[in-house]
PDB file of C-alpha atoms in Angstrom:
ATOM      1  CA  UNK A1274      66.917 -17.448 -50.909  1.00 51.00           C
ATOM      2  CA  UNK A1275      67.171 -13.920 -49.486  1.00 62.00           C
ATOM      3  CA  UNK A1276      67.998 -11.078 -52.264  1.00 80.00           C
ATOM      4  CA  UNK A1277      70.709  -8.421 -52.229  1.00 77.00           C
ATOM      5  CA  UNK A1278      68.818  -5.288 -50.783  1.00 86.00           C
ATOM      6  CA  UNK A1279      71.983  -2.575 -50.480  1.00 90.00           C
ATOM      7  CA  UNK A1280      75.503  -2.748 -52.294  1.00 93.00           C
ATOM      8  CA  UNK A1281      78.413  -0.218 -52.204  1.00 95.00           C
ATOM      9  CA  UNK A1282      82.009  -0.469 -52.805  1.00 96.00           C
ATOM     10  CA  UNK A1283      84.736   1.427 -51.809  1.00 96.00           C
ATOM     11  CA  UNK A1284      88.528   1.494 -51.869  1.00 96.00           C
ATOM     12  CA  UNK A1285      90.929   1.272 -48.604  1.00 96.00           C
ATOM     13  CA  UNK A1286      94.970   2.663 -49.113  1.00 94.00           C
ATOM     14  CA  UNK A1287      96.036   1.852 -45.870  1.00 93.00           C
ATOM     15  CA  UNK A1288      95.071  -0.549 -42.457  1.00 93.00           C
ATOM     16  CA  UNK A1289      93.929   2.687 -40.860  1.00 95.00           C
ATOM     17  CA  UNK A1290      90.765   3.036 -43.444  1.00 95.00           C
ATOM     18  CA  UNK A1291      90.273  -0.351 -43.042  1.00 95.00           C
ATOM     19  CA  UNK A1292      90.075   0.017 -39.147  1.00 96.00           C
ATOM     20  CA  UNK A1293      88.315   2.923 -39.997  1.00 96.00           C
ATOM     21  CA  UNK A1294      85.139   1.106 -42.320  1.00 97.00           C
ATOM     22  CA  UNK A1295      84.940  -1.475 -39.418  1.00 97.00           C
ATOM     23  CA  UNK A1296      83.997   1.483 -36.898  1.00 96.00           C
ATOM     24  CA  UNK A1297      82.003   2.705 -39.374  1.00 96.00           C
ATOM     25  CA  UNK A1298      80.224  -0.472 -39.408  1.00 96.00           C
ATOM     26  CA  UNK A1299      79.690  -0.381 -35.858  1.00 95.00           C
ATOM     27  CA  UNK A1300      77.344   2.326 -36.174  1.00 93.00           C
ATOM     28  CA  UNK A1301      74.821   0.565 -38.178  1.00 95.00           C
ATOM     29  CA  UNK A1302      75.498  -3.474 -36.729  1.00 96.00           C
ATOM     30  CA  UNK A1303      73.398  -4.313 -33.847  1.00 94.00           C
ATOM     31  CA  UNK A1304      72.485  -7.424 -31.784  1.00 93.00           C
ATOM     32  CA  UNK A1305      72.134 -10.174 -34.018  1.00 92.00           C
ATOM     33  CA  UNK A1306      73.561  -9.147 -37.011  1.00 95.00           C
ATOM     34  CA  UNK A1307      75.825 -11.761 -39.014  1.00 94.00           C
ATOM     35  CA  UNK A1308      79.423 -10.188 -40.768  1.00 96.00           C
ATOM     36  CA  UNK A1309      80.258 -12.867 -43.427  1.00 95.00           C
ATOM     37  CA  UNK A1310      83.957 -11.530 -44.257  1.00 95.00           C
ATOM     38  CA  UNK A1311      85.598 -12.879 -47.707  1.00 94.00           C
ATOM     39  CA  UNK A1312      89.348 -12.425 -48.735  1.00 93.00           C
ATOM     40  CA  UNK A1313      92.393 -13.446 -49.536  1.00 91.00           C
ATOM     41  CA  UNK A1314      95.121 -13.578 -47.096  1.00 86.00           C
ATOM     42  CA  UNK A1315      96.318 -10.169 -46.161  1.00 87.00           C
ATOM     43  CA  UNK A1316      92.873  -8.777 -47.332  1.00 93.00           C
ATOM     44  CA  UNK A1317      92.113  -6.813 -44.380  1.00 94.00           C
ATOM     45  CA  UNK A1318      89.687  -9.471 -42.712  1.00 94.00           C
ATOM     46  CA  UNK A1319      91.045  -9.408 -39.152  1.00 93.00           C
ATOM     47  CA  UNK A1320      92.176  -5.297 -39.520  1.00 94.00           C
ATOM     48  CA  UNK A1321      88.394  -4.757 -40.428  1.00 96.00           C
ATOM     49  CA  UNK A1322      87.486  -6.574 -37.678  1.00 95.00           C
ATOM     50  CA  UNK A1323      89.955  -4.574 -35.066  1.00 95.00           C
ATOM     51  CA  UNK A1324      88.108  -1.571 -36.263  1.00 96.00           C
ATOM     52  CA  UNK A1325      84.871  -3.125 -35.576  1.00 96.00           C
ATOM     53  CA  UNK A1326      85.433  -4.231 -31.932  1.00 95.00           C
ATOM     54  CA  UNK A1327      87.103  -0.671 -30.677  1.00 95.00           C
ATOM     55  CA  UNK A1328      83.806   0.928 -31.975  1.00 95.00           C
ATOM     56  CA  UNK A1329      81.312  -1.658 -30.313  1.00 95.00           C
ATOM     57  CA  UNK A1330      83.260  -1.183 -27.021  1.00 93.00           C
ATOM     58  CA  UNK A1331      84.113  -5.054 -26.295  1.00 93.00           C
ATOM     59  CA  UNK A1332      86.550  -6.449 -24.220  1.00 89.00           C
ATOM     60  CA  UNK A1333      89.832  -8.010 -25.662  1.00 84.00           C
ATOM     61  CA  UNK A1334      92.326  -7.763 -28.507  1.00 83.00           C
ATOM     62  CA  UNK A1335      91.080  -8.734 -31.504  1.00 85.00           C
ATOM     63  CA  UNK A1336      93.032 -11.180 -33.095  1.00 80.00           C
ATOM     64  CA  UNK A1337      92.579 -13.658 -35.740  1.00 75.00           C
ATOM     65  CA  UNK A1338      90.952 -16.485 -33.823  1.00 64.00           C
ATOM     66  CA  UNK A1339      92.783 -18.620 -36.772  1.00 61.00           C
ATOM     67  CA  UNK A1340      94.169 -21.306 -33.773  1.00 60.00           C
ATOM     68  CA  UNK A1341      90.585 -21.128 -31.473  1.00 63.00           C
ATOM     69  CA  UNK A1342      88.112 -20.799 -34.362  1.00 61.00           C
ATOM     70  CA  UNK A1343      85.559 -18.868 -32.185  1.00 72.00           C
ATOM     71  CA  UNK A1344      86.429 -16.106 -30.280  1.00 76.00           C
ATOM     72  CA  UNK A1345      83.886 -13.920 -27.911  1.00 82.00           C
ATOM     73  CA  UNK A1346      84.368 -10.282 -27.076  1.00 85.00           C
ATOM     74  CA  UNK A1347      81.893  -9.293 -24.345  1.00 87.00           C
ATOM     75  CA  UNK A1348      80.645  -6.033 -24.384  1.00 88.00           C
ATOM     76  CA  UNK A1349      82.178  -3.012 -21.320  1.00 89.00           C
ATOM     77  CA  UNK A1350      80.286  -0.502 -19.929  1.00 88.00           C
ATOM     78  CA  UNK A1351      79.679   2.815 -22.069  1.00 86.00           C
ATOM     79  CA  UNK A1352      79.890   5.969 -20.103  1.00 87.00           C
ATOM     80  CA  UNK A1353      75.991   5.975 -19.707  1.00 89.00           C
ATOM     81  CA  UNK A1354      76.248   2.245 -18.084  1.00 85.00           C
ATOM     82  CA  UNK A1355      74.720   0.645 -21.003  1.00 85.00           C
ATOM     83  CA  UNK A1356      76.078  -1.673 -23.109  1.00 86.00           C
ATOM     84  CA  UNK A1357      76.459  -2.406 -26.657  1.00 89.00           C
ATOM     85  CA  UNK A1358      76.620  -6.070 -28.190  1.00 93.00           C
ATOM     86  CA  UNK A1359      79.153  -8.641 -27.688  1.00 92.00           C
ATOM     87  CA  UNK A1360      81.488  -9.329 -30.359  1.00 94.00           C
ATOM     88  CA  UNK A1361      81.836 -13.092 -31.788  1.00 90.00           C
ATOM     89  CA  UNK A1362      84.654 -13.494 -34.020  1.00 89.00           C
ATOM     90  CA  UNK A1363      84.586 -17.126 -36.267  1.00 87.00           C
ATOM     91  CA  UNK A1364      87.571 -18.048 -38.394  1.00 84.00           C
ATOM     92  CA  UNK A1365      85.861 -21.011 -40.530  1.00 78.00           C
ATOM     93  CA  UNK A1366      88.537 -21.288 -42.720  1.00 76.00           C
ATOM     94  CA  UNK A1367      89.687 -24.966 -41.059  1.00 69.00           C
ATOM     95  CA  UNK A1368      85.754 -25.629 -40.635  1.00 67.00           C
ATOM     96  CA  UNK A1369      85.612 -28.654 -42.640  1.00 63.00           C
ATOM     97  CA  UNK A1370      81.425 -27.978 -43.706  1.00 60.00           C
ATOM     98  CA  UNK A1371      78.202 -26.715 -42.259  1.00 58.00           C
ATOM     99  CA  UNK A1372      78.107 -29.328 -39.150  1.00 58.00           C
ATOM    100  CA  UNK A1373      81.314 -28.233 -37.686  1.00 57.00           C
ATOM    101  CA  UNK A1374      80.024 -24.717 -37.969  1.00 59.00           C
ATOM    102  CA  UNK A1375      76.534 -25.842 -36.127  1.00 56.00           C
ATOM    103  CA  UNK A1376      78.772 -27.338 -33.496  1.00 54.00           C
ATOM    104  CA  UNK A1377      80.154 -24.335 -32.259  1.00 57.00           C
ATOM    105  CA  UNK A1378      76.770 -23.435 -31.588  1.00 54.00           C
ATOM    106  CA  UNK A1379      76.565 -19.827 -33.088  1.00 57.00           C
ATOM    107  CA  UNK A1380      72.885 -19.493 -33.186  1.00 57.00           C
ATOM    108  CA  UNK A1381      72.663 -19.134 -29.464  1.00 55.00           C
ATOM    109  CA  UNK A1382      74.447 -16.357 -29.233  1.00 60.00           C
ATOM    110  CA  UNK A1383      73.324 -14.805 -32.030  1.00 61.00           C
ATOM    111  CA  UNK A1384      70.527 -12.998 -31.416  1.00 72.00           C
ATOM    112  CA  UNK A1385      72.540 -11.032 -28.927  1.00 81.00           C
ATOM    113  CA  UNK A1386      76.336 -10.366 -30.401  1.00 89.00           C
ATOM    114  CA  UNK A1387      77.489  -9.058 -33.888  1.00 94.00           C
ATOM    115  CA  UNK A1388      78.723 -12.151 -35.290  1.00 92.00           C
ATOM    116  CA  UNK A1389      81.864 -11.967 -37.774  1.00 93.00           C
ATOM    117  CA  UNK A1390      82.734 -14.917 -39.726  1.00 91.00           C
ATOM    118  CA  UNK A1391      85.953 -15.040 -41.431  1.00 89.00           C
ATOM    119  CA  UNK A1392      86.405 -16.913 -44.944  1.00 86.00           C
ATOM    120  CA  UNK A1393      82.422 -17.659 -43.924  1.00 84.00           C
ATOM    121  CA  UNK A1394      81.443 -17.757 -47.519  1.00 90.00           C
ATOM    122  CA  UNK A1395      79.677 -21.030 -48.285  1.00 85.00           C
ATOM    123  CA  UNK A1396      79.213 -21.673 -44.855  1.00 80.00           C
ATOM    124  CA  UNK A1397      78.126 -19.286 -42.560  1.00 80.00           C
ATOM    125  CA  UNK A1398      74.816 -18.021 -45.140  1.00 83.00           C
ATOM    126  CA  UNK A1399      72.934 -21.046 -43.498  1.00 80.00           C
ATOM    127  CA  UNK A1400      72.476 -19.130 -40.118  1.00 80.00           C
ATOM    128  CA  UNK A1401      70.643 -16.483 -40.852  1.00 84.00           C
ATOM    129  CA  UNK A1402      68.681 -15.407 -44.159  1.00 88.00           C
ATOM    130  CA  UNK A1403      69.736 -11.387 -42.982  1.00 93.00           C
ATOM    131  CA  UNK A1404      73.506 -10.728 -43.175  1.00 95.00           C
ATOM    132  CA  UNK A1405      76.344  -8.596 -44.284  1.00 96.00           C
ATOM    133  CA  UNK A1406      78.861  -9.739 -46.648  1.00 96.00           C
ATOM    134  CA  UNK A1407      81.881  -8.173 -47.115  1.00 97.00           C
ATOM    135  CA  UNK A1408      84.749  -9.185 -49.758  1.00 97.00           C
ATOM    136  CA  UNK A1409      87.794  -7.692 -49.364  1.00 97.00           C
ATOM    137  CA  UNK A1410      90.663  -7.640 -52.159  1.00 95.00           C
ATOM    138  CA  UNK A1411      94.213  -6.989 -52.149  1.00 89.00           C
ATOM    139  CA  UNK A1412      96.277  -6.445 -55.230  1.00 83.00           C
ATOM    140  CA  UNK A1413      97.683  -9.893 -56.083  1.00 73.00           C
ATOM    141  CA  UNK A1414     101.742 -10.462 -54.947  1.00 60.00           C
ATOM    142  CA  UNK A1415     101.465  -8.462 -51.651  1.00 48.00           C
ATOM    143  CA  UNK A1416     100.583 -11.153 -49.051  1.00 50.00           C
ATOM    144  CA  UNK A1417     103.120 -11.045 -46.397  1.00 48.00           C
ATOM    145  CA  UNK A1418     105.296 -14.051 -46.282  1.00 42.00           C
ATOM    146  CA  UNK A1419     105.006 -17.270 -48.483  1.00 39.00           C
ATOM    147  CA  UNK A1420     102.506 -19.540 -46.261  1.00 42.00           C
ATOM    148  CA  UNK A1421      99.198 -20.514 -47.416  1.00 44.00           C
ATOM    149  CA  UNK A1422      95.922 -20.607 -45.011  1.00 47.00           C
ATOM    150  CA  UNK A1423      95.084 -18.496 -42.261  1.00 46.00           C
ATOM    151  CA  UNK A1424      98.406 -18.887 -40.207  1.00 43.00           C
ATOM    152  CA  UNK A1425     100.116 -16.324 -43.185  1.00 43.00           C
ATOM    153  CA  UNK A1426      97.154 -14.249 -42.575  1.00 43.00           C
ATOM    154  CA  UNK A1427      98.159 -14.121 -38.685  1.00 41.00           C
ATOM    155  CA  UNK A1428     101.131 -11.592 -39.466  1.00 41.00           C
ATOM    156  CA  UNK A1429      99.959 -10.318 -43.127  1.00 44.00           C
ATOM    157  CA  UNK A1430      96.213  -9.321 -41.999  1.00 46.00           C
ATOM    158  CA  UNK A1431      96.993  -8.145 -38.371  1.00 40.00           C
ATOM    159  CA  UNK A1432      99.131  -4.932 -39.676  1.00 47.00           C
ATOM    160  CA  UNK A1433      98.636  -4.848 -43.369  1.00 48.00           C
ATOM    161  CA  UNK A1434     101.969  -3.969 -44.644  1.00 52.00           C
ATOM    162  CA  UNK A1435     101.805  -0.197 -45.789  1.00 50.00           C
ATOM    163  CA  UNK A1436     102.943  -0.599 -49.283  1.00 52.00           C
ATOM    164  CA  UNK A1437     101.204  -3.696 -50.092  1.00 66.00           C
ATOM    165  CA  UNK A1438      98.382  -1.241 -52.247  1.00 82.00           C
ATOM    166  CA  UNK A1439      95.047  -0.551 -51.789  1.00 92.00           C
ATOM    167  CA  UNK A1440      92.785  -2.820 -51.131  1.00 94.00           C
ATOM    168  CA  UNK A1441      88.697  -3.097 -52.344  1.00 96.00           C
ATOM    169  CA  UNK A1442      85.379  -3.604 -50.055  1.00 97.00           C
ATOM    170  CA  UNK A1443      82.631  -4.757 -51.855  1.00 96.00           C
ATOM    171  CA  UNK A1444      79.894  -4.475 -48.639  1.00 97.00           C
ATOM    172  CA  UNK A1445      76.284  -6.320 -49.886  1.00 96.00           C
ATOM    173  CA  UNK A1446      73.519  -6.362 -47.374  1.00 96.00           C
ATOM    174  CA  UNK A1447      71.134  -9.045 -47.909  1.00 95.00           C
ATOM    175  CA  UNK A1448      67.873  -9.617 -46.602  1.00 95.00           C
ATOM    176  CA  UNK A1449      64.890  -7.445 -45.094  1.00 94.00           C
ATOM    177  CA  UNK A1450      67.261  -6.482 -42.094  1.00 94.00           C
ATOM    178  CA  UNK A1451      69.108  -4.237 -45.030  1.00 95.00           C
ATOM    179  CA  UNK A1452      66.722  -2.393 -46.352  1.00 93.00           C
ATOM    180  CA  UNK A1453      67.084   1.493 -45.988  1.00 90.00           C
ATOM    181  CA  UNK A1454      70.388   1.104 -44.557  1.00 93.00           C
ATOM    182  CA  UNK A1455      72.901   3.498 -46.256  1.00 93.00           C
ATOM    183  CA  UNK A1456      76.020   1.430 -46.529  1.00 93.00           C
ATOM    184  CA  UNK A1457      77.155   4.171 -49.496  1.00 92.00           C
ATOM    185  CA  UNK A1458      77.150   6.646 -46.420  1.00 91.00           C
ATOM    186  CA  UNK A1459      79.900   4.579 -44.373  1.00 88.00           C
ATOM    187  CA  UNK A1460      82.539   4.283 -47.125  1.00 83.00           C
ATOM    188  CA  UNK A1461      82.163   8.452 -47.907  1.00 74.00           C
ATOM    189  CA  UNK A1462      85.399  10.191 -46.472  1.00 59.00           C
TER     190      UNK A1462
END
């Protein structure tokens, strides 16, 4: 069982520094990287993400793949004609265990995308002993809407509602893959 190697926390008022920590991110994640995001609905899962895919540079809105499951962003051209990773975006949250995750066949693609895994937790660690986990809190009674599951999360996460409060990032990076990266340095504003 892999150890934590790097923990920071840090608090986000508004979707904006959400979007914001998720570009951060971007600047450390590379190519075969795992994102194991945790959160109630509302939390900021898919907002973090957003922020995440307009800093890697991939193609596509990034949405909740709640209704798909999986979800891959290929990378576009930088300036220089390189290009960064592909973005693969997992909602596991109707994932009924570890096989159904296995069948959508995440490890071959893997070693070549950033790989985000929504309400992963329990699930998604079995891929890779090296990964990012992020849990994201919202102060309790400010989900949008009265639905349960991920289809609340559609409209409540997409464009957290302004006033619903701050929310929390607890970011732990565990495994060698971690060690020496600064995660304190990418919540400092």
């Amino acid at each position: 069982m892999s150890d934590v190697v790097v923990r920071t926390e840090t608090d986000l008022p508004d979707a904006e520094a959400t979007r914001a920590l998720g570009a951060a991110l971007a600047g450390v994640l590379r190519a075969g990287d795992l994102v194991i995001l945790t959160g109630d609905l509302g939390a900021g899962k898919t907002t973090l993400t957003q922020g995440l895919g307009a800093a890697l540079g991939v193609r596509g809105q990034v949405a909740s793949p709640t209704f798909i499951v999986a979800r891959e962003h290929p990378p576009l051209p930088r300036e220089d004609g390189s290009r960064g990773p592909a973005l693969v975006h997992v909602d596991a949250y109707r994932l009924g265990g570890l096989g159904e995750l296995d069948a959508l066949d995440l490890d071959s693609s893997l070693d070549e995308s950033v790989t985000v895994v929504e309400w992963g937790r329990g699930l998604a660690e079995a891929l890779t002993d090296d990964r990012l986990e992020i849990d994201l809190e919202r102060p309790r009674g400010t989900a949008a809407g009265a639905a349960d599951g991920p289809d609340a999360e559609v409209a409540a996460d997409d464009e957290a509602d302004p006033g619903a409060g701050t929310r929390h990032a607890t970011l732990r990076g565990v495994g060698a893959r971690w060690a020496g990266v600064d995660l304190a340095a990418l919540t400092a504003r």
